[in-house]
């Protein structure tokens, strides 16, 4: 293994362990290619599995033109979802697990069948989907100041951290996800981000299809029971340590998260009696 790949992995692991953002890893990677960056990600994934973490799905990243512009990249990527990354809807996430988080509103697919066929298409993705649900992804970068290129974010497990699934599963049959409207608001009701399903590679189904084909070709296909975060429907919003955020997705309902700076403990419900962002 080229020395730079291991060096990049150790740099990211140290940043995660110490909760101290590190310098970009692109300077130590041999060629900055996608293959090299995913080799770093694979080391991090293997280390997580050795530590007892369990893979429950994948995430597609960099699907929204707005997010691509924010980060200066021009193509999607993917990362791994682990069971301990999930936060229950409308509860408080532990800010101590995070370095410099941002929030994205997405559509999550829960699979009922494997996606490993040679002739995968959008119809196959729809058929394999048990249901879709509104979701939030709390992205984070182990790299200081989000000073990242495509290689940096891929190596850093696609800048993933936590995710939240809504509680209103919806049948995908007959549903046009391109027309889903998204609004992300903070605890005061102020709009932080807006977008539509069409912002996600033209259609979130196409984003999942891209992922399914990519993972199949890499020999690690998507499997029944896995969760797929299909990508942001609008720009990322900075997450304040005491913030509360709610995404409203037409046809799919709402999904919310707070952070432990709210003076509540991780896992507490943020607003058990009313939707987040709505005052008495």
PDB file of C-alpha atoms in Angstrom:
ATOM      1  CA  UNK A   1       0.000   0.000   0.000  1.00  0.00           C
ATOM      2  CA  UNK A   2       1.389   3.448  -0.878  1.00  0.00           C
ATOM      3  CA  UNK A   3       2.586   5.257   2.229  1.00  0.00           C
ATOM      4  CA  UNK A   4       0.411   8.301   1.644  1.00  0.00           C
ATOM      5  CA  UNK A   5      -2.831   6.311   1.842  1.00  0.00           C
ATOM      6  CA  UNK A   6      -2.051   4.993   5.308  1.00  0.00           C
ATOM      7  CA  UNK A   7      -0.780   8.414   6.385  1.00  0.00           C
ATOM      8  CA  UNK A   8      -4.023  10.065   5.257  1.00  0.00           C
ATOM      9  CA  UNK A   9      -6.092   7.471   7.110  1.00  0.00           C
ATOM     10  CA  UNK A  10      -4.126   7.948  10.321  1.00  0.00           C
ATOM     11  CA  UNK A  11      -4.493  11.729  10.071  1.00  0.00           C
ATOM     12  CA  UNK A  12      -8.278  11.439   9.811  1.00  0.00           C
ATOM     13  CA  UNK A  13      -8.480   8.841  12.578  1.00  0.00           C
ATOM     14  CA  UNK A  14      -6.474  11.080  14.894  1.00  0.00           C
ATOM     15  CA  UNK A  15      -8.729  14.040  14.133  1.00  0.00           C
ATOM     16  CA  UNK A  16     -11.795  11.963  14.975  1.00  0.00           C
ATOM     17  CA  UNK A  17     -10.215  10.585  18.140  1.00  0.00           C
ATOM     18  CA  UNK A  18      -9.066  13.944  19.498  1.00  0.00           C
ATOM     19  CA  UNK A  19     -12.018  15.966  18.142  1.00  0.00           C
ATOM     20  CA  UNK A  20      -9.455  18.306  16.593  1.00  0.00           C
ATOM     21  CA  UNK A  21      -9.803  19.094  12.882  1.00  0.00           C
ATOM     22  CA  UNK A  22      -6.737  18.254  10.834  1.00  0.00           C
ATOM     23  CA  UNK A  23      -5.007  19.541   7.722  1.00  0.00           C
ATOM     24  CA  UNK A  24      -6.328  18.336   4.353  1.00  0.00           C
ATOM     25  CA  UNK A  25      -5.152  14.890   3.305  1.00  0.00           C
ATOM     26  CA  UNK A  26      -4.780  15.672  -0.386  1.00  0.00           C
ATOM     27  CA  UNK A  27      -1.176  16.730   0.210  1.00  0.00           C
ATOM     28  CA  UNK A  28      -0.150  13.197   1.218  1.00  0.00           C
ATOM     29  CA  UNK A  29      -2.167  11.175  -1.284  1.00  0.00           C
ATOM     30  CA  UNK A  30      -0.064   9.825  -4.165  1.00  0.00           C
ATOM     31  CA  UNK A  31      -2.238  11.067  -7.018  1.00  0.00           C
ATOM     32  CA  UNK A  32      -5.438  12.557  -5.609  1.00  0.00           C
ATOM     33  CA  UNK A  33      -7.567  10.138  -7.650  1.00  0.00           C
ATOM     34  CA  UNK A  34     -10.970   8.830  -6.628  1.00  0.00           C
ATOM     35  CA  UNK A  35      -9.498   5.322  -6.353  1.00  0.00           C
ATOM     36  CA  UNK A  36      -6.824   6.523  -3.929  1.00  0.00           C
ATOM     37  CA  UNK A  37      -9.333   8.475  -1.839  1.00  0.00           C
ATOM     38  CA  UNK A  38     -11.681   5.490  -1.593  1.00  0.00           C
ATOM     39  CA  UNK A  39      -8.697   3.373  -0.514  1.00  0.00           C
ATOM     40  CA  UNK A  40      -8.357   5.711   2.475  1.00  0.00           C
ATOM     41  CA  UNK A  41     -12.099   5.456   3.162  1.00  0.00           C
ATOM     42  CA  UNK A  42     -11.828   1.671   3.064  1.00  0.00           C
ATOM     43  CA  UNK A  43      -9.151   1.745   5.764  1.00  0.00           C
ATOM     44  CA  UNK A  44     -11.406   3.862   7.975  1.00  0.00           C
ATOM     45  CA  UNK A  45     -14.330   1.498   7.346  1.00  0.00           C
ATOM     46  CA  UNK A  46     -12.232  -1.556   8.206  1.00  0.00           C
ATOM     47  CA  UNK A  47     -11.046   0.115  11.409  1.00  0.00           C
ATOM     48  CA  UNK A  48     -14.647   0.899  12.364  1.00  0.00           C
ATOM     49  CA  UNK A  49     -15.690  -2.711  11.772  1.00  0.00           C
ATOM     50  CA  UNK A  50     -12.749  -3.888  13.891  1.00  0.00           C
ATOM     51  CA  UNK A  51     -14.045  -1.599  16.643  1.00  0.00           C
ATOM     52  CA  UNK A  52     -17.422  -3.356  16.541  1.00  0.00           C
ATOM     53  CA  UNK A  53     -19.417  -0.862  14.506  1.00  0.00           C
ATOM     54  CA  UNK A  54     -22.097  -2.242  12.157  1.00  0.00           C
ATOM     55  CA  UNK A  55     -22.820  -1.077   8.605  1.00  0.00           C
ATOM     56  CA  UNK A  56     -26.523  -0.319   7.979  1.00  0.00           C
ATOM     57  CA  UNK A  57     -26.360   1.439   4.622  1.00  0.00           C
ATOM     58  CA  UNK A  58     -24.674   4.055   2.459  1.00  0.00           C
ATOM     59  CA  UNK A  59     -24.987   7.732   1.710  1.00  0.00           C
ATOM     60  CA  UNK A  60     -24.720   9.551  -1.578  1.00  0.00           C
ATOM     61  CA  UNK A  61     -22.969  12.874  -1.259  1.00  0.00           C
ATOM     62  CA  UNK A  62     -22.395  15.915  -3.451  1.00  0.00           C
ATOM     63  CA  UNK A  63     -25.600  15.415  -5.421  1.00  0.00           C
ATOM     64  CA  UNK A  64     -26.945  18.958  -5.208  1.00  0.00           C
ATOM     65  CA  UNK A  65     -25.463  21.642  -7.489  1.00  0.00           C
ATOM     66  CA  UNK A  66     -25.760  24.049  -4.556  1.00  0.00           C
ATOM     67  CA  UNK A  67     -23.677  21.789  -2.318  1.00  0.00           C
ATOM     68  CA  UNK A  68     -21.182  21.166  -5.114  1.00  0.00           C
ATOM     69  CA  UNK A  69     -20.760  24.928  -5.444  1.00  0.00           C
ATOM     70  CA  UNK A  70     -20.396  25.286  -1.678  1.00  0.00           C
ATOM     71  CA  UNK A  71     -17.526  22.782  -1.644  1.00  0.00           C
ATOM     72  CA  UNK A  72     -16.024  23.405  -5.052  1.00  0.00           C
ATOM     73  CA  UNK A  73     -16.590  19.882  -6.433  1.00  0.00           C
ATOM     74  CA  UNK A  74     -18.332  18.601  -9.540  1.00  0.00           C
ATOM     75  CA  UNK A  75     -19.426  14.980  -9.037  1.00  0.00           C
ATOM     76  CA  UNK A  76     -21.166  12.742  -6.470  1.00  0.00           C
ATOM     77  CA  UNK A  77     -19.447  10.498  -3.964  1.00  0.00           C
ATOM     78  CA  UNK A  78     -20.543   7.972  -1.373  1.00  0.00           C
ATOM     79  CA  UNK A  79     -19.829   6.908   2.186  1.00  0.00           C
ATOM     80  CA  UNK A  80     -20.801   4.267   4.713  1.00  0.00           C
ATOM     81  CA  UNK A  81     -23.578   4.526   7.314  1.00  0.00           C
ATOM     82  CA  UNK A  82     -23.047   2.806  10.658  1.00  0.00           C
ATOM     83  CA  UNK A  83     -25.759   1.888  13.157  1.00  0.00           C
ATOM     84  CA  UNK A  84     -24.388   4.247  15.818  1.00  0.00           C
ATOM     85  CA  UNK A  85     -24.785   7.227  13.470  1.00  0.00           C
ATOM     86  CA  UNK A  86     -28.602   7.219  13.697  1.00  0.00           C
ATOM     87  CA  UNK A  87     -30.343   9.764  15.932  1.00  0.00           C
ATOM     88  CA  UNK A  88     -34.054   9.380  16.696  1.00  0.00           C
ATOM     89  CA  UNK A  89     -36.385  11.942  15.139  1.00  0.00           C
ATOM     90  CA  UNK A  90     -37.071  15.076  17.235  1.00  0.00           C
ATOM     91  CA  UNK A  91     -34.394  14.236  19.798  1.00  0.00           C
ATOM     92  CA  UNK A  92     -31.096  15.810  20.795  1.00  0.00           C
ATOM     93  CA  UNK A  93     -27.798  14.787  19.211  1.00  0.00           C
ATOM     94  CA  UNK A  94     -24.594  14.933  21.241  1.00  0.00           C
ATOM     95  CA  UNK A  95     -22.647  17.948  20.017  1.00  0.00           C
ATOM     96  CA  UNK A  96     -19.577  16.458  21.671  1.00  0.00           C
ATOM     97  CA  UNK A  97     -19.405  13.883  18.871  1.00  0.00           C
ATOM     98  CA  UNK A  98     -19.078  16.623  16.259  1.00  0.00           C
ATOM     99  CA  UNK A  99     -16.407  19.052  15.108  1.00  0.00           C
ATOM    100  CA  UNK A 100     -17.887  21.522  12.602  1.00  0.00           C
ATOM    101  CA  UNK A 101     -21.302  20.133  11.662  1.00  0.00           C
ATOM    102  CA  UNK A 102     -23.756  21.198   8.985  1.00  0.00           C
ATOM    103  CA  UNK A 103     -27.302  19.981   8.328  1.00  0.00           C
ATOM    104  CA  UNK A 104     -28.771  18.739   5.029  1.00  0.00           C
ATOM    105  CA  UNK A 105     -32.343  17.705   4.234  1.00  0.00           C
ATOM    106  CA  UNK A 106     -32.639  14.527   2.181  1.00  0.00           C
ATOM    107  CA  UNK A 107     -34.851  11.619   1.166  1.00  0.00           C
ATOM    108  CA  UNK A 108     -33.888   8.233   2.618  1.00  0.00           C
ATOM    109  CA  UNK A 109     -34.639   4.960   0.841  1.00  0.00           C
ATOM    110  CA  UNK A 110     -35.130   1.787   2.874  1.00  0.00           C
ATOM    111  CA  UNK A 111     -34.483  -1.249   0.703  1.00  0.00           C
ATOM    112  CA  UNK A 112     -36.611  -4.394   0.621  1.00  0.00           C
ATOM    113  CA  UNK A 113     -34.443  -6.236  -1.929  1.00  0.00           C
ATOM    114  CA  UNK A 114     -30.822  -6.425  -3.051  1.00  0.00           C
ATOM    115  CA  UNK A 115     -29.630  -4.144  -5.846  1.00  0.00           C
ATOM    116  CA  UNK A 116     -26.983  -6.348  -7.420  1.00  0.00           C
ATOM    117  CA  UNK A 117     -28.296  -7.180 -10.905  1.00  0.00           C
ATOM    118  CA  UNK A 118     -26.299  -6.547 -14.066  1.00  0.00           C
ATOM    119  CA  UNK A 119     -29.103  -4.533 -15.669  1.00  0.00           C
ATOM    120  CA  UNK A 120     -29.966  -2.099 -12.875  1.00  0.00           C
ATOM    121  CA  UNK A 121     -32.243   0.775 -13.842  1.00  0.00           C
ATOM    122  CA  UNK A 122     -34.603   3.242 -12.168  1.00  0.00           C
ATOM    123  CA  UNK A 123     -37.443   0.710 -12.237  1.00  0.00           C
ATOM    124  CA  UNK A 124     -35.255  -1.754 -10.331  1.00  0.00           C
ATOM    125  CA  UNK A 125     -34.539   0.874  -7.671  1.00  0.00           C
ATOM    126  CA  UNK A 126     -38.242   1.603  -7.273  1.00  0.00           C
ATOM    127  CA  UNK A 127     -39.095  -2.095  -7.077  1.00  0.00           C
ATOM    128  CA  UNK A 128     -36.387  -2.736  -4.468  1.00  0.00           C
ATOM    129  CA  UNK A 129     -37.501   0.139  -2.212  1.00  0.00           C
ATOM    130  CA  UNK A 130     -39.670  -0.739   0.770  1.00  0.00           C
ATOM    131  CA  UNK A 131     -40.422   2.922   1.449  1.00  0.00           C
ATOM    132  CA  UNK A 132     -38.940   6.401   1.473  1.00  0.00           C
ATOM    133  CA  UNK A 133     -38.844   8.816   4.370  1.00  0.00           C
ATOM    134  CA  UNK A 134     -37.796  12.387   5.096  1.00  0.00           C
ATOM    135  CA  UNK A 135     -34.283  12.531   6.531  1.00  0.00           C
ATOM    136  CA  UNK A 136     -31.653  14.857   7.898  1.00  0.00           C
ATOM    137  CA  UNK A 137     -27.971  14.221   7.487  1.00  0.00           C
ATOM    138  CA  UNK A 138     -25.590  15.898   9.900  1.00  0.00           C
ATOM    139  CA  UNK A 139     -22.443  16.158   7.848  1.00  0.00           C
ATOM    140  CA  UNK A 140     -19.122  16.948   9.452  1.00  0.00           C
ATOM    141  CA  UNK A 141     -15.547  17.271   8.295  1.00  0.00           C
ATOM    142  CA  UNK A 142     -12.514  16.111  10.161  1.00  0.00           C
ATOM    143  CA  UNK A 143     -10.594  18.593   7.989  1.00  0.00           C
ATOM    144  CA  UNK A 144     -10.168  22.098   9.404  1.00  0.00           C
ATOM    145  CA  UNK A 145     -12.400  24.791   7.974  1.00  0.00           C
ATOM    146  CA  UNK A 146     -14.029  22.400   5.495  1.00  0.00           C
ATOM    147  CA  UNK A 147     -10.974  23.045   3.289  1.00  0.00           C
ATOM    148  CA  UNK A 148     -11.716  20.054   1.091  1.00  0.00           C
ATOM    149  CA  UNK A 149     -11.383  18.801  -2.440  1.00  0.00           C
ATOM    150  CA  UNK A 150     -13.157  15.754  -3.834  1.00  0.00           C
ATOM    151  CA  UNK A 151     -10.311  13.526  -2.631  1.00  0.00           C
ATOM    152  CA  UNK A 152     -10.478  14.960   0.901  1.00  0.00           C
ATOM    153  CA  UNK A 153     -14.198  14.401   1.380  1.00  0.00           C
ATOM    154  CA  UNK A 154     -14.157  10.904  -0.143  1.00  0.00           C
ATOM    155  CA  UNK A 155     -11.292   9.875   2.123  1.00  0.00           C
ATOM    156  CA  UNK A 156     -13.233  11.270   5.117  1.00  0.00           C
ATOM    157  CA  UNK A 157     -16.174   8.896   4.543  1.00  0.00           C
ATOM    158  CA  UNK A 158     -17.926  11.521   2.421  1.00  0.00           C
ATOM    159  CA  UNK A 159     -17.856  13.965   5.367  1.00  0.00           C
ATOM    160  CA  UNK A 160     -20.495  11.929   7.183  1.00  0.00           C
ATOM    161  CA  UNK A 161     -21.355  12.039  10.880  1.00  0.00           C
ATOM    162  CA  UNK A 162     -24.985  11.386  11.925  1.00  0.00           C
ATOM    163  CA  UNK A 163     -28.413  11.010  10.358  1.00  0.00           C
ATOM    164  CA  UNK A 164     -32.060  11.247  11.393  1.00  0.00           C
ATOM    165  CA  UNK A 165     -34.972   9.418   9.776  1.00  0.00           C
ATOM    166  CA  UNK A 166     -38.522  10.751   9.867  1.00  0.00           C
ATOM    167  CA  UNK A 167     -41.357   8.637  11.216  1.00  0.00           C
ATOM    168  CA  UNK A 168     -43.731   8.775   8.222  1.00  0.00           C
ATOM    169  CA  UNK A 169     -42.690   6.002   5.783  1.00  0.00           C
ATOM    170  CA  UNK A 170     -44.161   6.548   2.319  1.00  0.00           C
ATOM    171  CA  UNK A 171     -44.677   4.097  -0.528  1.00  0.00           C
ATOM    172  CA  UNK A 172     -42.553   5.091  -3.516  1.00  0.00           C
ATOM    173  CA  UNK A 173     -45.031   3.645  -6.030  1.00  0.00           C
ATOM    174  CA  UNK A 174     -46.482   6.429  -8.136  1.00  0.00           C
ATOM    175  CA  UNK A 175     -44.550   9.108  -6.262  1.00  0.00           C
ATOM    176  CA  UNK A 176     -42.557  11.648  -8.283  1.00  0.00           C
ATOM    177  CA  UNK A 177     -39.659  12.605  -6.031  1.00  0.00           C
ATOM    178  CA  UNK A 178     -38.473  15.336  -8.375  1.00  0.00           C
ATOM    179  CA  UNK A 179     -41.395  17.521  -7.309  1.00  0.00           C
ATOM    180  CA  UNK A 180     -40.876  17.113  -3.565  1.00  0.00           C
ATOM    181  CA  UNK A 181     -40.400  20.556  -2.005  1.00  0.00           C
ATOM    182  CA  UNK A 182     -38.041  20.954   0.937  1.00  0.00           C
ATOM    183  CA  UNK A 183     -37.710  23.706   3.510  1.00  0.00           C
ATOM    184  CA  UNK A 184     -35.197  23.494   6.352  1.00  0.00           C
ATOM    185  CA  UNK A 185     -35.912  25.836   9.273  1.00  0.00           C
ATOM    186  CA  UNK A 186     -34.210  26.561  12.573  1.00  0.00           C
ATOM    187  CA  UNK A 187     -35.831  26.725  15.993  1.00  0.00           C
ATOM    188  CA  UNK A 188     -37.089  30.252  15.385  1.00  0.00           C
ATOM    189  CA  UNK A 189     -38.790  29.231  12.146  1.00  0.00           C
ATOM    190  CA  UNK A 190     -36.217  31.021   9.971  1.00  0.00           C
ATOM    191  CA  UNK A 191     -35.566  29.298   6.650  1.00  0.00           C
ATOM    192  CA  UNK A 192     -32.012  27.906   6.444  1.00  0.00           C
ATOM    193  CA  UNK A 193     -32.262  26.019   3.143  1.00  0.00           C
ATOM    194  CA  UNK A 194     -34.770  25.310   0.385  1.00  0.00           C
ATOM    195  CA  UNK A 195     -34.847  22.998  -2.601  1.00  0.00           C
ATOM    196  CA  UNK A 196     -36.620  20.215  -4.459  1.00  0.00           C
ATOM    197  CA  UNK A 197     -36.073  16.589  -5.307  1.00  0.00           C
ATOM    198  CA  UNK A 198     -34.879  17.637  -8.750  1.00  0.00           C
ATOM    199  CA  UNK A 199     -31.788  19.171  -7.111  1.00  0.00           C
ATOM    200  CA  UNK A 200     -30.589  15.670  -6.225  1.00  0.00           C
ATOM    201  CA  UNK A 201     -28.938  14.509  -9.484  1.00  0.00           C
ATOM    202  CA  UNK A 202     -32.187  15.393 -11.252  1.00  0.00           C
ATOM    203  CA  UNK A 203     -34.117  12.742  -9.283  1.00  0.00           C
ATOM    204  CA  UNK A 204     -33.275  11.012  -5.966  1.00  0.00           C
ATOM    205  CA  UNK A 205     -34.084   7.681  -7.661  1.00  0.00           C
ATOM    206  CA  UNK A 206     -31.270   8.379 -10.120  1.00  0.00           C
ATOM    207  CA  UNK A 207     -28.931   9.130  -7.213  1.00  0.00           C
ATOM    208  CA  UNK A 208     -29.701   5.745  -5.675  1.00  0.00           C
ATOM    209  CA  UNK A 209     -29.278   4.109  -9.084  1.00  0.00           C
ATOM    210  CA  UNK A 210     -25.831   5.714  -9.442  1.00  0.00           C
ATOM    211  CA  UNK A 211     -24.903   4.397  -6.002  1.00  0.00           C
ATOM    212  CA  UNK A 212     -26.298   0.921  -6.676  1.00  0.00           C
ATOM    213  CA  UNK A 213     -24.326   0.568  -9.889  1.00  0.00           C
ATOM    214  CA  UNK A 214     -21.161   1.932  -8.283  1.00  0.00           C
ATOM    215  CA  UNK A 215     -21.369  -0.360  -5.261  1.00  0.00           C
ATOM    216  CA  UNK A 216     -22.215  -3.363  -7.442  1.00  0.00           C
ATOM    217  CA  UNK A 217     -19.197  -2.713  -9.628  1.00  0.00           C
ATOM    218  CA  UNK A 218     -17.004  -2.470  -6.522  1.00  0.00           C
ATOM    219  CA  UNK A 219     -18.214  -5.863  -5.315  1.00  0.00           C
ATOM    220  CA  UNK A 220     -20.180  -4.519  -2.338  1.00  0.00           C
ATOM    221  CA  UNK A 221     -23.773  -4.169  -3.624  1.00  0.00           C
ATOM    222  CA  UNK A 222     -26.637  -2.589  -1.728  1.00  0.00           C
ATOM    223  CA  UNK A 223     -28.609  -5.183   0.232  1.00  0.00           C
ATOM    224  CA  UNK A 224     -32.160  -5.608   1.484  1.00  0.00           C
ATOM    225  CA  UNK A 225     -32.706  -3.837   4.778  1.00  0.00           C
ATOM    226  CA  UNK A 226     -30.096  -1.178   4.131  1.00  0.00           C
ATOM    227  CA  UNK A 227     -30.743   2.559   4.350  1.00  0.00           C
ATOM    228  CA  UNK A 228     -29.643   4.877   1.566  1.00  0.00           C
ATOM    229  CA  UNK A 229     -29.422   8.616   2.071  1.00  0.00           C
ATOM    230  CA  UNK A 230     -29.899   9.822  -1.485  1.00  0.00           C
ATOM    231  CA  UNK A 231     -28.348  13.293  -1.178  1.00  0.00           C
ATOM    232  CA  UNK A 232     -29.160  16.869  -0.286  1.00  0.00           C
ATOM    233  CA  UNK A 233     -32.171  18.652  -1.778  1.00  0.00           C
ATOM    234  CA  UNK A 234     -30.635  22.071  -1.111  1.00  0.00           C
ATOM    235  CA  UNK A 235     -27.634  23.864   0.387  1.00  0.00           C
ATOM    236  CA  UNK A 236     -26.064  22.731   3.641  1.00  0.00           C
ATOM    237  CA  UNK A 237     -26.881  24.847   6.700  1.00  0.00           C
ATOM    238  CA  UNK A 238     -24.367  25.449   9.503  1.00  0.00           C
ATOM    239  CA  UNK A 239     -25.448  23.692  12.706  1.00  0.00           C
ATOM    240  CA  UNK A 240     -25.202  25.758  15.867  1.00  0.00           C
ATOM    241  CA  UNK A 241     -24.207  23.915  19.032  1.00  0.00           C
ATOM    242  CA  UNK A 242     -27.539  24.916  20.596  1.00  0.00           C
ATOM    243  CA  UNK A 243     -29.542  24.761  17.379  1.00  0.00           C
ATOM    244  CA  UNK A 244     -32.798  23.021  16.538  1.00  0.00           C
ATOM    245  CA  UNK A 245     -33.581  22.167  12.908  1.00  0.00           C
ATOM    246  CA  UNK A 246     -36.641  20.838  11.121  1.00  0.00           C
ATOM    247  CA  UNK A 247     -36.988  19.805   7.483  1.00  0.00           C
ATOM    248  CA  UNK A 248     -40.439  19.863   5.912  1.00  0.00           C
ATOM    249  CA  UNK A 249     -40.738  17.745   2.774  1.00  0.00           C
ATOM    250  CA  UNK A 250     -43.974  17.796   0.788  1.00  0.00           C
ATOM    251  CA  UNK A 251     -45.584  14.334   0.572  1.00  0.00           C
ATOM    252  CA  UNK A 252     -43.036  12.951   3.078  1.00  0.00           C
ATOM    253  CA  UNK A 253     -43.663  14.861   6.309  1.00  0.00           C
ATOM    254  CA  UNK A 254     -41.133  16.386   8.690  1.00  0.00           C
ATOM    255  CA  UNK A 255     -37.947  15.363  10.469  1.00  0.00           C
ATOM    256  CA  UNK A 256     -36.175  17.240  13.258  1.00  0.00           C
ATOM    257  CA  UNK A 257     -33.035  17.310  15.386  1.00  0.00           C
ATOM    258  CA  UNK A 258     -31.596  19.419  18.180  1.00  0.00           C
ATOM    259  CA  UNK A 259     -28.076  19.656  19.555  1.00  0.00           C
ATOM    260  CA  UNK A 260     -26.909  19.201  23.132  1.00  0.00           C
ATOM    261  CA  UNK A 261     -26.077  22.885  23.539  1.00  0.00           C
ATOM    262  CA  UNK A 262     -29.843  23.307  23.996  1.00  0.00           C
ATOM    263  CA  UNK A 263     -29.185  22.344  27.660  1.00  0.00           C
ATOM    264  CA  UNK A 264     -31.027  19.079  27.123  1.00  0.00           C
ATOM    265  CA  UNK A 265     -29.225  15.769  27.292  1.00  0.00           C
ATOM    266  CA  UNK A 266     -28.455  13.728  24.176  1.00  0.00           C
ATOM    267  CA  UNK A 267     -31.484  11.576  23.420  1.00  0.00           C
ATOM    268  CA  UNK A 268     -34.004  13.904  25.103  1.00  0.00           C
ATOM    269  CA  UNK A 269     -36.934  14.993  22.974  1.00  0.00           C
ATOM    270  CA  UNK A 270     -36.605  18.553  21.755  1.00  0.00           C
ATOM    271  CA  UNK A 271     -40.288  19.422  21.463  1.00  0.00           C
ATOM    272  CA  UNK A 272     -42.556  16.554  22.488  1.00  0.00           C
ATOM    273  CA  UNK A 273     -45.773  18.589  22.349  1.00  0.00           C
ATOM    274  CA  UNK A 274     -45.427  20.583  19.119  1.00  0.00           C
ATOM    275  CA  UNK A 275     -43.501  20.652  15.844  1.00  0.00           C
ATOM    276  CA  UNK A 276     -40.039  22.159  16.129  1.00  0.00           C
ATOM    277  CA  UNK A 277     -39.792  25.789  15.087  1.00  0.00           C
ATOM    278  CA  UNK A 278     -43.351  26.552  16.266  1.00  0.00           C
ATOM    279  CA  UNK A 279     -43.690  28.566  19.439  1.00  0.00           C
ATOM    280  CA  UNK A 280     -46.581  28.435  21.882  1.00  0.00           C
TER     281      UNK A 280
END
